[in-house]
Structure formats: C-alpha cells, structure tokens
XYZ file of C-alpha atoms in Angstrom:
715
model
C 12.224 -181.234 -109.838
C 11.411 -181.759 -106.169
C 9.841 -179.170 -103.835
C 11.788 -178.319 -100.641
C 11.105 -180.934 -97.880
C 9.644 -178.361 -95.487
C 7.276 -177.055 -98.187
C 6.189 -180.585 -99.071
C 5.498 -181.386 -95.397
C 3.299 -178.288 -95.084
C 1.595 -179.017 -98.408
C 0.657 -182.587 -97.448
C -1.306 -181.411 -94.408
C -3.173 -178.567 -96.081
C -6.957 -178.814 -96.124
C -8.422 -178.988 -99.573
C -7.786 -181.331 -102.504
C -4.545 -180.207 -104.194
C -1.782 -181.646 -106.365
C 1.540 -179.867 -106.918
C 2.583 -180.697 -110.503
C 5.846 -180.249 -112.382
C 5.397 -178.311 -115.675
C 7.005 -181.179 -117.651
C 4.288 -181.432 -120.293
C 2.866 -183.754 -121.426
C 3.660 -185.847 -118.311
C 2.950 -183.292 -115.562
C 4.707 -185.260 -112.788
C 3.005 -185.283 -109.376
C 5.392 -183.693 -106.809
C 3.132 -183.395 -103.736
C -0.454 -184.280 -102.767
C -2.695 -183.264 -99.876
C -4.392 -185.800 -97.642
C -7.797 -184.447 -98.734
C -6.968 -185.187 -102.390
C -6.055 -188.774 -101.516
C -9.362 -189.276 -99.711
C -11.354 -187.689 -102.536
C -9.764 -189.879 -105.242
C -9.645 -193.170 -103.269
C -5.870 -193.416 -103.771
C -2.691 -193.462 -101.687
C 0.295 -191.122 -101.690
C 2.543 -193.964 -102.874
C 0.300 -194.462 -105.936
C 0.666 -190.805 -106.937
C 4.020 -189.227 -106.011
C 6.487 -189.296 -108.927
C 3.929 -190.489 -111.523
C 2.513 -188.502 -114.397
C -0.967 -187.214 -113.611
C -2.518 -189.061 -116.570
C -0.576 -192.209 -115.738
C -2.134 -192.094 -112.281
C -5.630 -191.178 -113.581
C -6.377 -192.656 -117.043
C -9.821 -192.873 -118.668
C -10.340 -196.509 -117.621
C -14.077 -196.999 -116.952
C -15.301 -199.590 -119.482
C -18.892 -198.461 -118.832
C -18.048 -194.954 -120.018
C -15.876 -195.415 -123.147
C -16.696 -191.913 -124.370
C -15.410 -190.242 -121.193
C -13.488 -187.007 -121.830
C -12.206 -186.324 -118.308
C -8.545 -186.905 -119.146
C -8.630 -184.969 -122.416
C -10.396 -182.039 -120.722
C -7.832 -181.871 -117.905
C -4.932 -182.276 -120.354
C -6.213 -179.352 -122.427
C -6.508 -177.228 -119.291
C -2.957 -178.048 -118.132
C -1.614 -177.317 -121.624
C -3.308 -173.900 -121.525
C -1.735 -173.144 -118.154
C 1.722 -174.320 -119.286
C 1.681 -172.289 -122.515
C -0.251 -169.143 -121.498
C 0.811 -168.973 -117.799
C -2.760 -168.092 -116.743
C -5.175 -169.722 -114.306
C -7.640 -172.079 -115.998
C -10.914 -172.907 -114.228
C -12.634 -175.852 -115.874
C -16.384 -176.290 -116.068
C -17.935 -179.277 -114.354
C -16.679 -182.467 -115.985
C -17.115 -186.180 -115.390
C -14.334 -188.545 -114.322
C -15.312 -191.917 -112.832
C -13.474 -193.564 -109.909
C -12.895 -197.260 -109.308
C -13.856 -198.307 -105.771
C -11.858 -200.859 -103.728
C -14.502 -203.463 -104.683
C -13.743 -202.972 -108.401
C -16.981 -201.114 -109.145
C -17.073 -197.754 -110.904
C -18.746 -194.653 -109.480
C -19.751 -191.742 -111.669
C -18.194 -188.591 -110.250
C -18.369 -184.958 -111.339
C -15.618 -182.481 -110.561
C -14.782 -178.787 -110.633
C -11.087 -178.338 -111.425
C -8.822 -175.280 -111.262
C -5.244 -175.241 -112.570
C -3.086 -172.309 -111.524
C 0.526 -171.458 -112.583
C 3.188 -170.721 -109.946
C 5.982 -168.628 -111.436
C 9.600 -168.164 -110.326
C 11.446 -164.826 -109.932
C 12.138 -164.690 -113.694
C 8.473 -165.191 -114.563
C 9.058 -168.759 -115.727
C 6.685 -171.575 -114.855
C 7.933 -173.408 -111.721
C 4.897 -175.468 -110.617
C 1.216 -175.989 -111.468
C -1.260 -176.056 -108.562
C -4.043 -178.504 -109.473
C -7.196 -178.274 -107.320
C -10.282 -180.485 -107.532
C -13.639 -180.451 -105.827
C -16.070 -183.370 -105.965
C -19.386 -181.729 -106.848
C -21.238 -184.939 -107.617
C -23.590 -184.576 -104.645
C -23.968 -180.851 -105.170
C -24.698 -181.386 -108.859
C -27.315 -183.950 -108.014
C -28.785 -181.572 -105.433
C -28.713 -178.723 -107.914
C -30.493 -180.800 -110.531
C -33.029 -181.810 -107.922
C -33.351 -178.186 -106.839
C -33.868 -177.101 -110.433
C -36.598 -179.649 -110.793
C -38.058 -178.475 -107.514
C -37.864 -174.823 -108.581
C -39.650 -175.635 -111.798
C -42.185 -177.518 -109.771
C -42.469 -174.551 -107.395
C -43.074 -172.132 -110.236
C -45.678 -174.425 -111.692
C -47.350 -174.852 -108.334
C -47.165 -171.128 -107.595
C -48.806 -170.373 -110.898
C -51.519 -172.885 -110.208
C -51.841 -171.612 -106.657
C -52.300 -168.014 -107.802
C -54.939 -169.030 -110.333
C -56.791 -171.164 -107.831
C -56.217 -168.980 -104.737
C -59.674 -167.495 -104.886
C -61.225 -170.844 -105.725
C -60.141 -172.976 -102.793
C -58.107 -172.655 -99.602
C -57.436 -176.335 -99.789
C -55.449 -175.934 -102.998
C -53.337 -173.209 -101.337
C -52.652 -175.406 -98.331
C -51.689 -178.252 -100.597
C -49.199 -176.002 -102.457
C -47.688 -174.848 -99.173
C -47.215 -178.451 -98.135
C -45.292 -179.094 -101.333
C -43.171 -175.950 -100.777
C -42.334 -177.081 -97.260
C -40.948 -180.324 -98.616
C -38.313 -178.566 -100.810
C -34.801 -179.132 -99.412
C -33.073 -175.913 -100.547
C -33.504 -172.679 -98.593
C -35.885 -170.161 -100.135
C -38.545 -167.649 -99.243
C -41.308 -165.727 -101.030
C -41.780 -161.951 -101.015
C -44.888 -160.180 -102.212
C -44.747 -156.932 -104.139
C -44.693 -155.002 -100.864
C -41.507 -156.889 -99.918
C -43.314 -158.837 -97.189
C -42.401 -162.417 -96.374
C -45.272 -164.639 -97.479
C -43.492 -167.966 -97.179
C -40.258 -169.251 -95.553
C -39.343 -172.919 -95.872
C -37.716 -174.953 -93.100
C -34.257 -174.938 -94.744
C -34.223 -171.127 -94.758
C -34.779 -170.669 -91.009
C -31.282 -171.682 -89.775
C -29.591 -169.681 -92.535
C -31.670 -166.573 -91.752
C -31.170 -167.234 -88.014
C -34.855 -166.495 -87.401
C -38.039 -168.617 -87.126
C -40.533 -168.244 -89.934
C -43.259 -167.058 -87.560
C -41.165 -163.971 -86.795
C -40.652 -163.227 -90.489
C -44.063 -163.817 -92.070
C -45.952 -160.595 -92.710
C -42.876 -158.410 -92.047
C -40.905 -156.673 -94.793
C -37.437 -157.687 -95.886
C -36.088 -154.210 -95.061
C -37.615 -154.291 -91.594
C -36.233 -157.695 -90.631
C -32.872 -157.331 -92.364
C -31.971 -153.627 -92.532
C -28.405 -154.631 -93.394
C -29.615 -155.526 -96.899
C -30.081 -151.824 -97.628
C -26.927 -150.578 -99.319
C -25.506 -154.087 -99.542
C -24.616 -155.911 -102.795
C -27.970 -157.735 -102.517
C -30.306 -154.710 -102.612
C -29.749 -153.806 -106.266
C -30.414 -157.307 -107.670
C -33.564 -157.622 -105.482
C -35.021 -154.369 -106.788
C -33.960 -155.101 -110.373
C -35.703 -158.493 -110.362
C -38.882 -156.990 -108.901
C -38.884 -154.081 -111.383
C -37.874 -155.859 -114.599
C -39.121 -159.385 -114.120
C -35.632 -160.697 -114.927
C -33.810 -163.312 -112.866
C -30.912 -161.747 -110.937
C -28.116 -163.114 -108.782
C -25.649 -161.816 -106.222
C -22.758 -163.339 -104.303
C -21.400 -161.410 -101.319
C -20.575 -161.439 -97.627
C -23.479 -160.430 -95.343
C -22.040 -159.138 -92.039
C -25.259 -159.328 -89.957
C -25.382 -163.110 -90.480
C -21.599 -163.555 -90.584
C -21.266 -165.581 -93.775
C -21.227 -165.508 -97.577
C -24.438 -166.093 -99.563
C -25.193 -166.991 -103.161
C -28.639 -165.430 -103.766
C -30.863 -165.817 -106.854
C -34.127 -163.899 -107.256
C -36.877 -165.365 -109.488
C -39.768 -162.995 -110.316
C -43.298 -164.416 -110.405
C -46.726 -162.901 -110.579
C -46.999 -162.504 -106.820
C -43.553 -160.991 -106.227
C -40.182 -162.731 -105.799
C -39.014 -166.224 -104.997
C -35.554 -165.911 -103.408
C -33.354 -168.998 -103.445
C -30.102 -168.770 -101.446
C -27.158 -170.889 -100.285
C -24.534 -170.446 -97.577
C -21.210 -170.509 -99.478
C -19.010 -169.585 -96.521
C -17.164 -172.912 -96.614
C -16.402 -172.516 -100.307
C -15.149 -168.977 -99.790
C -12.958 -170.137 -96.910
C -11.461 -172.814 -99.161
C -10.806 -170.213 -101.862
C -9.164 -167.908 -99.322
C -7.084 -170.814 -98.070
C -5.983 -171.560 -101.614
C -4.986 -167.930 -102.130
C -3.056 -167.993 -98.855
C -1.258 -171.145 -99.965
C -0.282 -169.559 -103.260
C 0.833 -166.408 -101.441
C 2.886 -168.520 -99.019
C 4.504 -170.398 -101.904
C 5.268 -167.116 -103.645
C 6.688 -165.567 -100.467
C 8.866 -168.619 -99.799
C 10.136 -168.592 -103.371
C 10.875 -164.869 -103.165
C 12.767 -165.320 -99.896
C 14.861 -168.160 -101.305
C 15.566 -166.166 -104.493
C 16.490 -163.063 -102.497
C 18.894 -164.938 -100.223
C 20.464 -166.745 -103.181
C 21.011 -163.405 -104.927
C 22.362 -161.949 -101.676
C 24.880 -164.772 -101.258
C 26.053 -164.398 -104.848
C 26.385 -160.622 -104.561
C 28.190 -160.737 -101.215
C 30.652 -163.308 -102.555
C 31.717 -161.016 -105.405
C 33.979 -158.821 -103.284
C 36.494 -159.171 -100.469
C 36.646 -155.423 -99.866
C 34.929 -154.650 -96.501
C 33.636 -151.293 -97.736
C 32.215 -152.860 -100.904
C 30.521 -155.556 -98.806
C 28.826 -152.860 -96.693
C 27.497 -151.158 -99.821
C 26.281 -154.455 -101.319
C 24.429 -155.423 -98.138
C 22.639 -152.084 -97.966
C 21.747 -151.969 -101.662
C 20.532 -155.560 -101.660
C 18.095 -154.659 -98.901
C 16.609 -151.574 -100.602
C 16.711 -152.693 -104.227
C 15.993 -149.919 -106.747
C 13.087 -147.484 -107.326
C 11.996 -149.719 -110.227
C 12.389 -152.977 -108.255
C 12.174 -152.209 -104.511
C 13.725 -154.681 -102.098
C 12.822 -155.441 -98.484
C 12.991 -151.869 -97.235
C 13.078 -148.200 -98.183
C 16.325 -147.648 -96.280
C 19.079 -149.774 -94.759
C 21.538 -148.901 -91.998
C 24.616 -151.098 -91.431
C 26.370 -150.365 -88.137
C 29.769 -151.906 -87.399
C 30.732 -152.223 -83.740
C 31.552 -154.936 -81.222
C 29.513 -155.052 -77.984
C 32.417 -153.329 -76.202
C 32.572 -150.573 -78.833
C 28.786 -150.149 -78.679
C 28.926 -149.534 -74.921
C 31.389 -146.710 -75.606
C 29.311 -145.323 -78.511
C 32.117 -146.149 -80.958
C 30.602 -147.387 -84.183
C 30.747 -146.865 -87.934
C 27.548 -146.511 -89.951
C 26.661 -146.983 -93.615
C 23.232 -145.750 -94.817
C 21.602 -146.449 -98.182
C 18.072 -145.490 -99.201
C 15.748 -145.089 -102.148
C 15.251 -141.410 -101.214
C 18.605 -139.524 -101.157
C 17.009 -136.611 -99.301
C 15.939 -138.893 -96.451
C 19.424 -140.463 -96.339
C 20.986 -137.013 -95.958
C 18.418 -136.105 -93.304
C 19.126 -139.303 -91.337
C 22.876 -138.643 -91.417
C 22.238 -135.146 -90.102
C 19.909 -136.482 -87.402
C 22.446 -139.062 -86.228
C 25.132 -136.375 -86.037
C 22.918 -134.061 -83.956
C 21.161 -136.703 -81.875
C 23.426 -139.774 -81.607
C 21.841 -142.965 -80.287
C 22.495 -143.506 -76.565
C 25.083 -146.244 -76.050
C 23.094 -147.799 -73.190
C 19.669 -147.248 -74.736
C 17.088 -150.024 -74.234
C 16.185 -150.130 -77.933
C 17.690 -149.721 -81.361
C 20.927 -150.993 -82.812
C 23.041 -150.320 -79.652
C 20.810 -152.705 -77.676
C 20.852 -155.277 -80.495
C 24.664 -155.177 -80.639
C 24.996 -155.423 -76.847
C 22.515 -158.273 -76.398
C 22.717 -160.094 -79.738
C 18.884 -160.176 -79.876
C 16.920 -158.965 -82.904
C 14.297 -156.225 -82.629
C 11.033 -155.730 -84.537
C 9.460 -152.252 -84.351
C 5.776 -152.230 -85.334
C 3.959 -149.036 -86.400
C 2.384 -148.867 -82.930
C 5.784 -149.145 -81.245
C 7.214 -146.542 -83.641
C 4.442 -144.094 -82.734
C 5.046 -144.758 -79.042
C 8.738 -143.936 -79.487
C 7.828 -140.718 -81.286
C 5.561 -139.700 -78.410
C 8.414 -140.373 -75.969
C 10.739 -138.132 -78.009
C 8.036 -135.447 -78.176
C 8.037 -135.217 -74.382
C 11.767 -134.406 -74.276
C 12.957 -132.859 -77.550
C 10.714 -131.123 -80.093
C 13.573 -130.547 -82.555
C 14.457 -134.249 -82.599
C 10.784 -135.052 -83.145
C 10.701 -132.804 -86.239
C 13.565 -134.811 -87.743
C 11.799 -138.095 -87.045
C 8.478 -136.858 -88.461
C 10.239 -135.647 -91.608
C 11.796 -139.096 -92.050
C 8.261 -140.601 -92.030
C 9.408 -143.694 -90.127
C 6.775 -146.452 -90.153
C 8.338 -149.787 -89.185
C 11.817 -151.246 -88.656
C 13.633 -154.564 -88.194
C 17.125 -154.857 -86.688
C 19.268 -158.010 -86.527
C 22.801 -158.525 -85.194
C 25.686 -159.234 -87.562
C 26.915 -162.474 -85.983
C 29.505 -164.965 -87.215
C 31.289 -167.711 -85.281
C 29.759 -166.436 -82.058
C 31.143 -162.906 -82.545
C 28.957 -159.820 -82.963
C 30.309 -157.465 -85.635
C 27.471 -154.927 -85.614
C 23.814 -154.650 -86.642
C 21.678 -154.490 -89.786
C 18.593 -152.238 -89.631
C 15.869 -152.172 -92.307
C 13.381 -149.280 -92.364
C 10.137 -148.700 -94.221
C 8.621 -145.267 -94.615
C 4.888 -144.418 -94.496
C 2.246 -147.175 -94.890
C 1.203 -146.214 -98.416
C 4.108 -148.059 -100.125
C 3.886 -151.397 -98.333
C 2.856 -152.982 -95.045
C 4.636 -153.249 -91.733
C 7.452 -155.697 -91.050
C 6.302 -158.984 -89.520
C 8.035 -161.971 -87.950
C 8.753 -163.492 -91.380
C 10.453 -160.257 -92.444
C 12.485 -160.250 -89.224
C 13.588 -163.849 -89.881
C 14.641 -162.850 -93.407
C 16.517 -159.843 -91.986
C 18.319 -162.149 -89.546
C 19.366 -164.501 -92.356
C 20.573 -161.587 -94.500
C 22.503 -160.247 -91.487
C 24.079 -163.657 -90.896
C 25.273 -163.910 -94.494
C 26.460 -160.300 -94.457
C 28.421 -160.967 -91.258
C 30.144 -163.956 -92.876
C 31.002 -161.829 -95.934
C 32.351 -159.004 -93.738
C 34.377 -161.436 -91.658
C 35.784 -163.060 -94.798
C 36.711 -159.627 -96.159
C 38.487 -158.737 -92.929
C 40.314 -162.074 -92.822
C 41.347 -161.617 -96.446
C 42.657 -158.116 -95.726
C 44.602 -159.450 -92.731
C 46.010 -162.317 -94.795
C 46.981 -159.939 -97.601
C 48.785 -157.688 -95.123
C 50.636 -160.663 -93.655
C 51.448 -161.960 -97.130
C 52.824 -158.592 -98.218
C 54.907 -158.416 -95.044
C 56.278 -161.898 -95.763
C 57.042 -161.011 -99.375
C 58.712 -157.764 -98.314
C 60.791 -159.683 -95.782
C 61.864 -162.261 -98.358
C 62.723 -159.549 -100.863
C 64.774 -157.565 -98.339
C 66.555 -160.639 -97.013
C 67.277 -161.901 -100.523
C 68.721 -158.511 -101.462
C 70.822 -158.354 -98.288
C 72.156 -161.866 -98.881
C 73.013 -161.223 -102.529
C 75.318 -158.313 -101.683
C 77.933 -160.334 -99.728
C 77.557 -163.263 -102.144
C 78.385 -161.025 -105.091
C 81.412 -159.802 -103.150
C 82.494 -163.405 -102.506
C 82.163 -164.174 -106.196
C 84.110 -161.068 -107.148
C 86.986 -161.753 -104.763
C 87.148 -165.376 -105.916
C 87.486 -164.223 -109.541
C 90.245 -161.754 -108.567
C 92.132 -164.503 -106.753
C 91.715 -166.814 -109.750
C 93.169 -164.110 -112.041
C 96.331 -164.018 -109.873
C 95.894 -160.430 -108.700
C 97.361 -161.345 -105.331
C 100.054 -163.653 -106.632
C 100.438 -166.998 -108.422
C 97.592 -169.543 -108.019
C 98.370 -173.231 -107.766
C 96.225 -175.878 -109.449
C 94.985 -177.038 -106.071
C 94.041 -173.462 -105.156
C 92.327 -172.983 -108.541
C 90.212 -176.090 -107.870
C 89.238 -174.729 -104.450
C 88.350 -171.347 -105.972
C 86.179 -173.136 -108.560
C 84.273 -174.873 -105.794
C 83.825 -171.546 -104.001
C 82.481 -169.953 -107.216
C 80.182 -172.923 -107.899
C 78.754 -172.752 -104.382
C 78.408 -168.960 -104.687
C 76.487 -169.276 -107.974
C 74.274 -172.032 -106.551
C 73.407 -170.030 -103.448
C 72.841 -166.910 -105.541
C 70.465 -168.905 -107.757
C 68.516 -170.068 -104.723
C 68.241 -166.510 -103.424
C 67.146 -165.257 -106.849
C 64.449 -167.949 -106.845
C 63.156 -166.746 -103.472
C 63.211 -163.151 -104.715
C 61.337 -164.070 -107.906
C 58.709 -165.945 -105.911
C 58.257 -162.949 -103.603
C 57.744 -160.707 -106.640
C 55.183 -163.044 -108.210
C 53.274 -163.484 -104.958
C 53.284 -159.723 -104.318
C 51.756 -159.161 -107.767
C 54.500 -156.826 -108.988
C 55.491 -158.958 -112.000
C 54.664 -157.264 -115.304
C 53.747 -159.201 -118.426
C 54.530 -158.127 -121.979
C 52.013 -160.330 -123.793
C 52.302 -160.632 -127.561
C 52.106 -163.258 -130.311
C 55.220 -165.434 -130.120
C 56.394 -168.319 -132.389
C 56.635 -171.420 -130.233
C 58.945 -173.469 -132.476
C 61.674 -170.846 -132.123
C 61.157 -170.559 -128.350
C 61.230 -174.325 -127.785
C 64.282 -174.808 -129.983
C 66.125 -172.202 -127.927
C 65.150 -173.902 -124.662
C 66.229 -177.295 -126.021
C 69.624 -175.914 -126.995
C 70.195 -174.481 -123.521
C 69.329 -177.711 -121.699
C 70.893 -180.187 -124.156
C 74.441 -180.032 -122.669
C 73.078 -180.755 -119.205
C 71.038 -183.697 -120.536
C 74.013 -185.204 -122.373
C 76.230 -184.871 -119.316
C 73.705 -186.991 -117.398
C 73.433 -189.589 -120.166
C 69.846 -188.674 -121.144
C 68.098 -188.536 -124.504
C 66.438 -185.147 -125.138
C 64.036 -184.971 -128.097
C 61.769 -182.289 -129.513
C 58.632 -183.555 -131.290
C 56.798 -181.208 -133.688
C 53.657 -181.687 -135.768
C 55.053 -179.804 -138.748
C 52.688 -176.850 -138.323
C 54.165 -173.629 -136.900
C 52.293 -172.753 -133.705
C 51.941 -169.353 -132.062
C 50.714 -168.306 -128.640
C 49.818 -165.098 -126.857
C 52.317 -164.877 -124.003
C 55.271 -163.021 -122.516
C 58.227 -164.573 -124.335
C 60.624 -164.229 -121.392
C 58.135 -165.713 -118.896
C 57.170 -168.568 -121.231
C 60.857 -169.401 -121.783
C 61.460 -169.314 -118.017
C 58.655 -171.837 -117.460
C 59.791 -174.231 -120.210
C 63.428 -174.070 -119.053
C 62.340 -174.841 -115.493
C 60.281 -177.846 -116.647
C 63.133 -179.175 -118.808
C 65.697 -178.637 -116.036
C 63.492 -180.490 -113.544
C 62.976 -183.362 -115.985
C 66.733 -183.673 -116.545
C 67.445 -183.331 -112.819
C 64.999 -186.040 -111.724
C 65.579 -188.587 -114.524
C 68.241 -191.232 -113.988
C 71.010 -191.975 -116.486
C 69.766 -193.698 -119.645
C 66.320 -192.114 -119.413
C 64.453 -189.909 -121.901
C 63.087 -186.367 -121.835
C 60.703 -185.296 -124.601
C 59.467 -181.809 -125.488
C 56.109 -181.731 -127.347
C 53.821 -178.967 -128.643
C 50.217 -179.135 -129.911
C 47.058 -177.027 -130.227
C 43.279 -177.439 -130.091
C 41.433 -177.790 -133.371
C 40.314 -174.153 -133.233
C 43.745 -172.914 -132.160
C 42.395 -171.197 -129.059
C 44.696 -173.141 -126.725
C 48.246 -174.409 -127.261
C 49.938 -177.012 -125.066
C 53.626 -177.472 -124.363
C 54.386 -180.828 -122.735
C 57.607 -181.946 -121.040
C 57.631 -185.727 -120.502
C 60.296 -187.738 -118.693
C 60.959 -191.332 -117.669
C 61.955 -190.384 -114.134
C 60.840 -191.852 -110.829
C 57.305 -190.458 -111.080
C 55.120 -188.915 -108.382
C 52.410 -190.623 -106.305
C 48.848 -189.456 -107.059
C 48.264 -188.226 -103.507
C 51.413 -186.076 -103.717
C 50.985 -184.687 -107.227
C 49.110 -181.502 -106.262
C 51.772 -180.595 -103.676
C 54.546 -180.214 -106.254
C 53.123 -176.771 -107.107
C 53.283 -175.573 -103.505
C 56.211 -173.292 -102.584
C 59.253 -174.776 -100.805
C 58.030 -178.347 -101.409
C 60.069 -181.325 -102.632
C 58.100 -184.561 -102.569
C 60.976 -186.870 -101.598
C 63.018 -185.526 -98.662
C 66.056 -187.467 -99.883
C 66.087 -185.281 -102.993
C 67.373 -182.364 -100.926
C 70.534 -184.370 -100.456
C 70.936 -185.508 -104.068
C 69.346 -182.720 -106.154
C 69.738 -178.999 -105.597
C 66.783 -176.595 -105.375
C 64.474 -174.551 -103.154
C 61.222 -176.154 -104.260
C 60.054 -172.806 -105.693
C 60.452 -173.426 -109.431
C 57.083 -175.062 -110.078
C 55.228 -172.654 -107.768
C 56.705 -169.682 -109.655
C 56.045 -171.333 -113.029
C 52.364 -171.968 -112.281
C 51.866 -168.360 -111.093
C 53.575 -167.058 -114.242
C 51.394 -169.300 -116.435
C 48.231 -168.058 -114.764
C 49.443 -164.471 -115.029
C 49.450 -164.925 -118.824
C 45.955 -166.454 -118.850
C 47.262 -170.003 -119.006
C 47.666 -172.983 -116.682
C 50.332 -175.443 -115.574
C 49.331 -178.997 -114.628
C 50.894 -182.427 -114.279
C 50.148 -186.127 -114.518
C 52.451 -188.866 -113.298
C 52.829 -192.553 -112.529
C 55.324 -193.903 -110.031
C 58.092 -195.869 -111.782
C 56.973 -194.688 -115.250
C 57.557 -190.950 -115.310
C 55.821 -187.577 -115.354
C 54.302 -185.193 -117.895
C 54.048 -181.468 -117.142
C 51.638 -179.512 -119.380
C 51.837 -175.749 -119.977
C 48.632 -174.352 -121.544
C 48.742 -170.892 -123.129
C 46.161 -168.855 -125.085
C 46.487 -169.488 -128.800
C 45.838 -167.082 -131.657
C 43.059 -169.075 -133.317
C 39.637 -167.594 -134.088
C-alpha cells in the first residue's frame, strides 16, 4: 500500500511529528514521515520508509533493559487496528541513540488515529509523537517549586506578623520560580505576580498589584475560567480550566490552588499546542476529503461506463451529483444542460434536472419555462457554455443576483426565494476540445451544508469532464450503431436482390438439363453442370453475407436447450466425410466414452461445427489429418468441441484476424480456396450468442486447433 505521490509530498512537509502507517499488523509499515518526525527521532527518511515501525524503533538501550516503549506503542496500535478508535497514550519512555553512540532518555506523548475509507475499513493509521522530555522535567521542577511555594506561603503566613524580613525572603524565593503564577487574596486582589506571568498577562506587575482580577481582566467574567476560580475559592478544592481567552489572544491552561490567604493561580500558554492539534485535525480532514473525492470520482466513472444510452448517461450524472436523501452527494440539485456554444447563443438547449426535493425540481422547471435564461447573459450556464470557463457562485454573489432580479421582476424573485438557492458551481462539459453543454450543482439553504468552495468547483469540473466523455461515447456509439444497421440493411437488401436472378439462372439451367427445349449433348450437359456449380457457389457466398448481416444486426433467434453432443458431432462427421475422402484426408472422431450434453441451439451449434470441419478440410493438403474431439470440465459446467488439422497453420500475429469478417490470412487462398471470409466471424458471433466462445491456437507448418466452448449441464 502506497499513498498517492501528491499526498506523500504534502505529508512530508507538514509541521508536526507524524508517521503515516499501513494497518498491516503486526508490522505497521511506515508509508510517509514528516521532516519534524525525522528531526525529533534523530533518523533519516531512508531509514524509515518501507520498514515496520518496530523494526525501525526497537527497544535497544542496554542501560534500560526493562523499557516498555515498544510494547506500549504496539498495544496502542493494536487497539486502533481492532477497535478503529483514536488511542492517546499516556507519557511513556523511549530512549534514542545519538550519533555518538550514547543513549538519551526521552519521554513522549503519542496519539494513534485511524483513517477510514469510504466503506468504513481501516486505510491508514496516523501516528503522532511529541517529545515532552523537557516539559516533563519542567513540570516535575514546577511541582517541586509549587510544593516549595505552598510550604513557604504557609510559613510566610505564620510568620507574617513576626518579621517583615521573613516575608521579603519568601517573596524572593517566589520571584525565582520559572513558571507563571500569581496570588489572589480573598478579595480577589493581586498580591503577588512573578516575572514569568507578566508577558503572558501582557501587563507589568506594578499595574496589577492591589487591583482585583475582575477589574484588570473583565473578560474573565462569564468565561470558562470564572467558574473554576470561584469554586476553588469557595470549596478549597484545586480546580483547572483550559480555554481560549480572547482579550489576550491565546489558549491558557489554568490551575487554581487554594491556600489560607486566597488562591495561587498557575497558568501556561498552550496556544502552540492547540495550533498543532488544529493542524492535525486539518490534516485528517484533508486526507478524508481527498479520499472522498477519489472515491466519488471512481464511483462516477464506473457508473457512467455502465450505459451507452445518452439519456441514461444524463440521468446517471445528475443522480451521482445529488446522491440520495439517506446519503447526500455533492449537491441538493443538479442541472445538466446540453448545447454547443452556437446553440447556446440561439437559446437552443436541452435540460435535465434532478434533485432531492421533487417539489423544488418541479418549481425550477416551471421557473425556467416562464423565465428562460438569457442566451447572452453574463452569468450562468449560457455564459459557461459560450466561454468554456467554470463559474462559482458564493452565497454573497447569490444574494446580489437576487437583489438584481428584485429590481426588475418581483414574480421571478418569488420563484427564486421559494427555491432557497444558496450556492452553485457550474462547469462546462468538454471533451476533445468540444463543448457539449454545462453541469450545474446547486445547494439550498445553509442549514444542510456549507457553501461551495474552489475544491468543490474543481471536483465539479472533473465530474463534468468525465460526464462529457461518457456523453460523447454514447453519441458515437449511437452513430456507429446507426451506420452499422444501415450497412447490415444494405447487405441484406443486396443479398436478396442478387439471389433472385441467381435462383432464376439455376432454374433455367435445370430446365435445359432436363431437355425441355430439346436434346442436350454431353458437352452441353457438362457446361450446364459448370453453370449450376458456379450458381450454387455464388448463392452460398450471398447466403453467407446475408447470415452475417442478420447476426450483426442482432435479429438471430436462439432456441437453447439441452442437446446430446455425440449425436450432433456424428452427424457433422458424416456430412463432411465425403469431402475429406475426396481430398485424401483422414477424418477421425475421438470420444472419451462418456455421453456429453450442452445447453445450445442445435442448429447453430451444428452450423459452427460444420464450418470448422469444412475449413479444416479445405485448408489441409492431401495426406493430412482432421480430428474432431469433445471434452468437458470436471464439474461439467463447460464443454469443449475441438477441430484439429495438420494444415499450413497460422502465424501468431495473424491468428486474431481470422475471426474478423471478410478476412483470409493468405491472399493466395482466394485463388485456390473458395469463400468470403465470413464463416469464422459468423461462427464466433453465434457461439457468443449461446453464451459460449470460439477461439483458436495454431503453429505455422504444424496445424491449427479451433475450440468451441459451450455451457454444459453440470451442477
């Protein structure tokens, strides 16, 4: 499994320490890695890509033989792979080997998140790490300092009335604490602010001391911090809060510690951490959106390829775009307009509308009938068709258009308001440089989903491109079918017209041979025989053309039933045997002793076998062999009839052409063997019409084997 190249390129440059893992437990192959991850783990991309995550990062520190970093991460990944839920690990230790060969103790916070495909199956695992070694050390130091603060505060309160010197000494210790904190008395007045707190509070301590919290920071009132402050002061319990504080423009993690004199408030700026979390969520959303777009377009291509009917293609395009009420697609409504730029300028177009709300579809059809779009309008599908440029209509632009309509036509405005139009995206239907029309997607009111953006417009353009190809293919197919029917009709008519005089020639020749017009000499009888032979040959050729025209036109009917093959093959052998003997050939029929049956049209199957045997006899020189064989699969689902000869054989690069109409591989054969080159083409079409197949294998100078496969009657 390899992520798309463009996704991997974006992933590599993302800030933050991430791995993109395959869900191939227990290996969990590394598919992509960010530059930040490489720096954090002292590795290179070449050391990681394609390796299992535990192959790349084993528990290898000899100074820490009891390390559980690998087992902890493995357990987390297993939970993600089996439960398909995000797993955030507590702080754990995993040591890194430096370039000098020394080991550094490191502590990490790890989060493993599943990325699912459209079917809800696990596609990737997003593995994020954060080196919290320094923060952990700082936190432990801060904890020690807080304990020291509490001890000192307690001592300070007890000794406050005894000596100012002791108070000053305590304040000196407080000032040396690295983490930001301040003290509030029971009247909520600042009694102490350390140096680390000043930049975070964006105010010097002199301005804060003696003033109340509510006076200096009125934004705290009603914020997520007010409740925990008051709770800590009232109950004596430690409280915490984590929230964004707009007046200072960042996120804070705030902990309130009650003491006898009021509150000690310890706080940290966690804006950077929150930004990283938001970035991670955006990455996951981008991955999900990209996956959804790829899945949608794949489904669109498959659906559009299912039909060559232009009308069905229009319906599929529209319904793909809107989805269903249970599974909505890109839009609430879709309008497909077919028109060339020239037709658009003359307001000649054909429109197909589909929507999740039938009432709105009916209303839009009524609106278009009463207020047709201006052919030369600067916006909308006429402009897109004329110019070939896509159009994105934002909610603001939509409202502006409504105001413009309001100034000229109140009735039209009522229609538009009732439709609740919110946003739209229109793309031209373009294929091979030709504009076929336009595809317009519409979303109603903002409550269901957001406005279209540039990514949605790009997806609309790609859907329109694929729809245009499907429409063009459908039109080309319809044109080809019309031409094919015309050709078949022509062949059928011409064959019929040619047979009439040929039958007359044959009839008159027979009358002459019978002596109706007087005695016939032996020389005349020989000439009449040649005339009759030529008449029958030409009539056979014409019948072949007529049969091919019928097969190609799809008017051949099949009477499929269970037929005994031994009887059919014996009959074919008997019919061809005189011809084979006259050419000095050996004709054999090999059987396996087990009666075989097939599901086929007896007449059509016999026609195919006779054609194969006749060809084998025709193209095998005197002294050669022709063999007729029959076999079946073990389950009896398929039976095979093979006709093998020892003729001249066919070159591999010419073998496929023998099934094309009017083809004879060797041009000299037209002078030595009779035929139109239609027999094999007709035979293959007949075989396929019965659910079978006709194929061949051959070797020049050795001979050929033609294989007719038919459905058997096995279970």
